Amino acid sequence: MDDHERRASTEALFRDVNERIAESAQRFDARSTEFVCECSDPSCTDRVEATLDEYEDVRSDGAKFLLVPGHEDPSIERVVASTGRLRIVEKVQRRVRSVVMRLNPRARPSAASEHS
Ligand SMILES: [Zn+2]
């Protein structure tokens, strides 16, 4: 596993955690909640406050991730939305993008054909 794959797997893992956080927030009818930062640093434990609408917008695209401001890495992603609380980034590095798309928990079986 190369460095890009390792970083992409870390991000995909944080994304899975947030999927469960979003599920329980929905169950309690919360409008917003604290998600975990989905950056590529495995030791990052920072939290991102976001509304469920913002979160759903991020998750609608398998290449988009939710980060704490300042945790974005221009060598693998570009910022597509930014507020004082959060950054939404899209993976642009080819290898990273391919791994996170493959691990997308929202992907339908027919969309799982993106192999690298
Ligand atoms: Zn982070």
Coordinates of C-alpha atoms and ligand atoms in Angstrom, one line a residue:
M1 CA 0.0 0.0 0.0
D2 CA 1.6 3.3 -1.0
D3 CA 1.3 6.6 0.8
H4 CA -1.7 7.9 -1.2
E5 CA -3.6 4.6 -0.6
R6 CA -2.9 4.7 3.1
R7 CA -4.1 8.3 3.4
A8 CA -7.2 7.5 1.4
S9 CA -8.0 4.5 3.6
T10 CA -7.7 6.7 6.7
E11 CA -10.1 9.2 5.3
A12 CA -12.5 6.5 4.3
L13 CA -12.4 5.1 7.9
F14 CA -13.3 8.6 9.3
R15 CA -16.1 8.8 6.8
D16 CA -17.5 5.5 8.0
V17 CA -17.5 6.8 11.6
N18 CA -19.4 9.9 10.4
E19 CA -22.0 7.8 8.7
R20 CA -22.8 6.3 12.1
I21 CA -22.8 9.7 13.8
A22 CA -25.2 11.0 11.1
E23 CA -27.5 8.0 11.6
S24 CA -27.8 8.5 15.3
A25 CA -28.3 12.3 14.9
Q26 CA -31.1 11.6 12.4
R27 CA -32.7 9.2 14.9
F28 CA -32.7 12.0 17.5
D29 CA -34.0 14.6 15.0
A30 CA -30.9 16.8 15.5
R31 CA -30.4 19.5 12.9
S32 CA -26.6 19.6 13.4
T33 CA -24.1 17.5 15.2
E34 CA -20.4 17.1 15.8
F35 CA -18.7 15.0 13.1
V36 CA -15.1 13.8 13.2
C37 CA -12.6 15.5 10.9
E38 CA -12.1 13.4 7.8
C39 CA -8.5 14.4 7.1
S40 CA -5.7 11.9 6.2
D41 CA -4.0 12.2 9.6
P42 CA -4.8 9.0 11.5
S43 CA -4.1 10.7 14.9
C44 CA -6.5 13.6 14.2
T45 CA -9.3 13.7 16.8
D46 CA -10.7 17.1 16.0
R47 CA -14.4 17.6 15.6
V48 CA -16.4 19.5 13.0
E49 CA -19.8 21.0 13.8
A50 CA -22.0 20.7 10.7
T51 CA -25.7 20.5 10.0
L52 CA -27.1 17.3 8.6
D53 CA -27.9 19.1 5.4
E54 CA -24.3 20.1 5.0
Y55 CA -23.2 16.6 5.8
E56 CA -25.6 15.1 3.2
D57 CA -24.3 17.5 0.6
V58 CA -20.8 16.3 1.3
R59 CA -21.8 12.6 1.1
S60 CA -23.7 13.0 -2.1
D61 CA -20.3 12.9 -3.8
G62 CA -18.0 10.0 -3.1
A63 CA -14.9 12.2 -3.6
K64 CA -16.0 14.9 -1.1
F65 CA -14.9 15.1 2.5
L66 CA -15.6 17.2 5.6
L67 CA -12.6 18.8 7.3
V68 CA -11.6 21.1 10.1
P69 CA -10.3 24.4 8.6
G70 CA -6.6 24.1 7.9
H71 CA -6.5 20.3 7.6
E72 CA -6.9 20.3 3.9
D73 CA -3.9 19.2 1.8
P74 CA -3.6 20.9 -1.6
S75 CA -1.5 18.1 -2.9
I76 CA -4.5 15.7 -2.9
E77 CA -7.6 17.8 -2.7
R78 CA -9.2 21.2 -3.5
V79 CA -11.5 23.2 -1.3
V80 CA -15.0 23.4 -2.7
A81 CA -16.8 25.0 0.2
S82 CA -15.5 26.9 3.2
T83 CA -17.0 28.5 6.3
G84 CA -15.6 29.5 9.6
R85 CA -16.4 26.0 11.0
L86 CA -15.6 23.7 8.2
R87 CA -14.0 22.9 4.9
I88 CA -15.5 20.7 2.2
V89 CA -12.9 19.3 -0.1
E90 CA -12.9 17.2 -3.2
K91 CA -10.2 14.7 -3.8
V92 CA -8.3 15.5 -7.0
Q93 CA -5.2 13.3 -6.6
R94 CA -5.9 10.4 -9.0
R95 CA -4.9 7.5 -6.7
V96 CA -6.6 9.0 -3.6
R97 CA -9.7 9.7 -5.5
S98 CA -9.9 6.2 -6.9
V99 CA -9.5 4.6 -3.5
V100 CA -12.1 6.8 -1.8
M101 CA -14.6 6.3 -4.6
R102 CA -14.2 2.6 -4.3
L103 CA -14.8 2.7 -0.6
N104 CA -17.8 5.0 -0.8
P105 CA -20.4 3.7 1.6
R106 CA -23.2 5.4 -0.4
A107 CA -22.2 3.9 -3.8
R108 CA -24.7 1.7 -5.5
P109 CA -23.4 -1.7 -6.7
S110 CA -23.5 -0.4 -10.3
A111 CA -21.2 2.5 -9.5
A112 CA -18.5 0.2 -8.0
S113 CA -16.9 -0.4 -11.3
E114 CA -14.3 2.3 -10.9
H115 CA -11.1 0.3 -10.7
S116 CA -7.6 1.8 -10.9
Ligands
ZN1 ZN -8.2 16.6 10.8

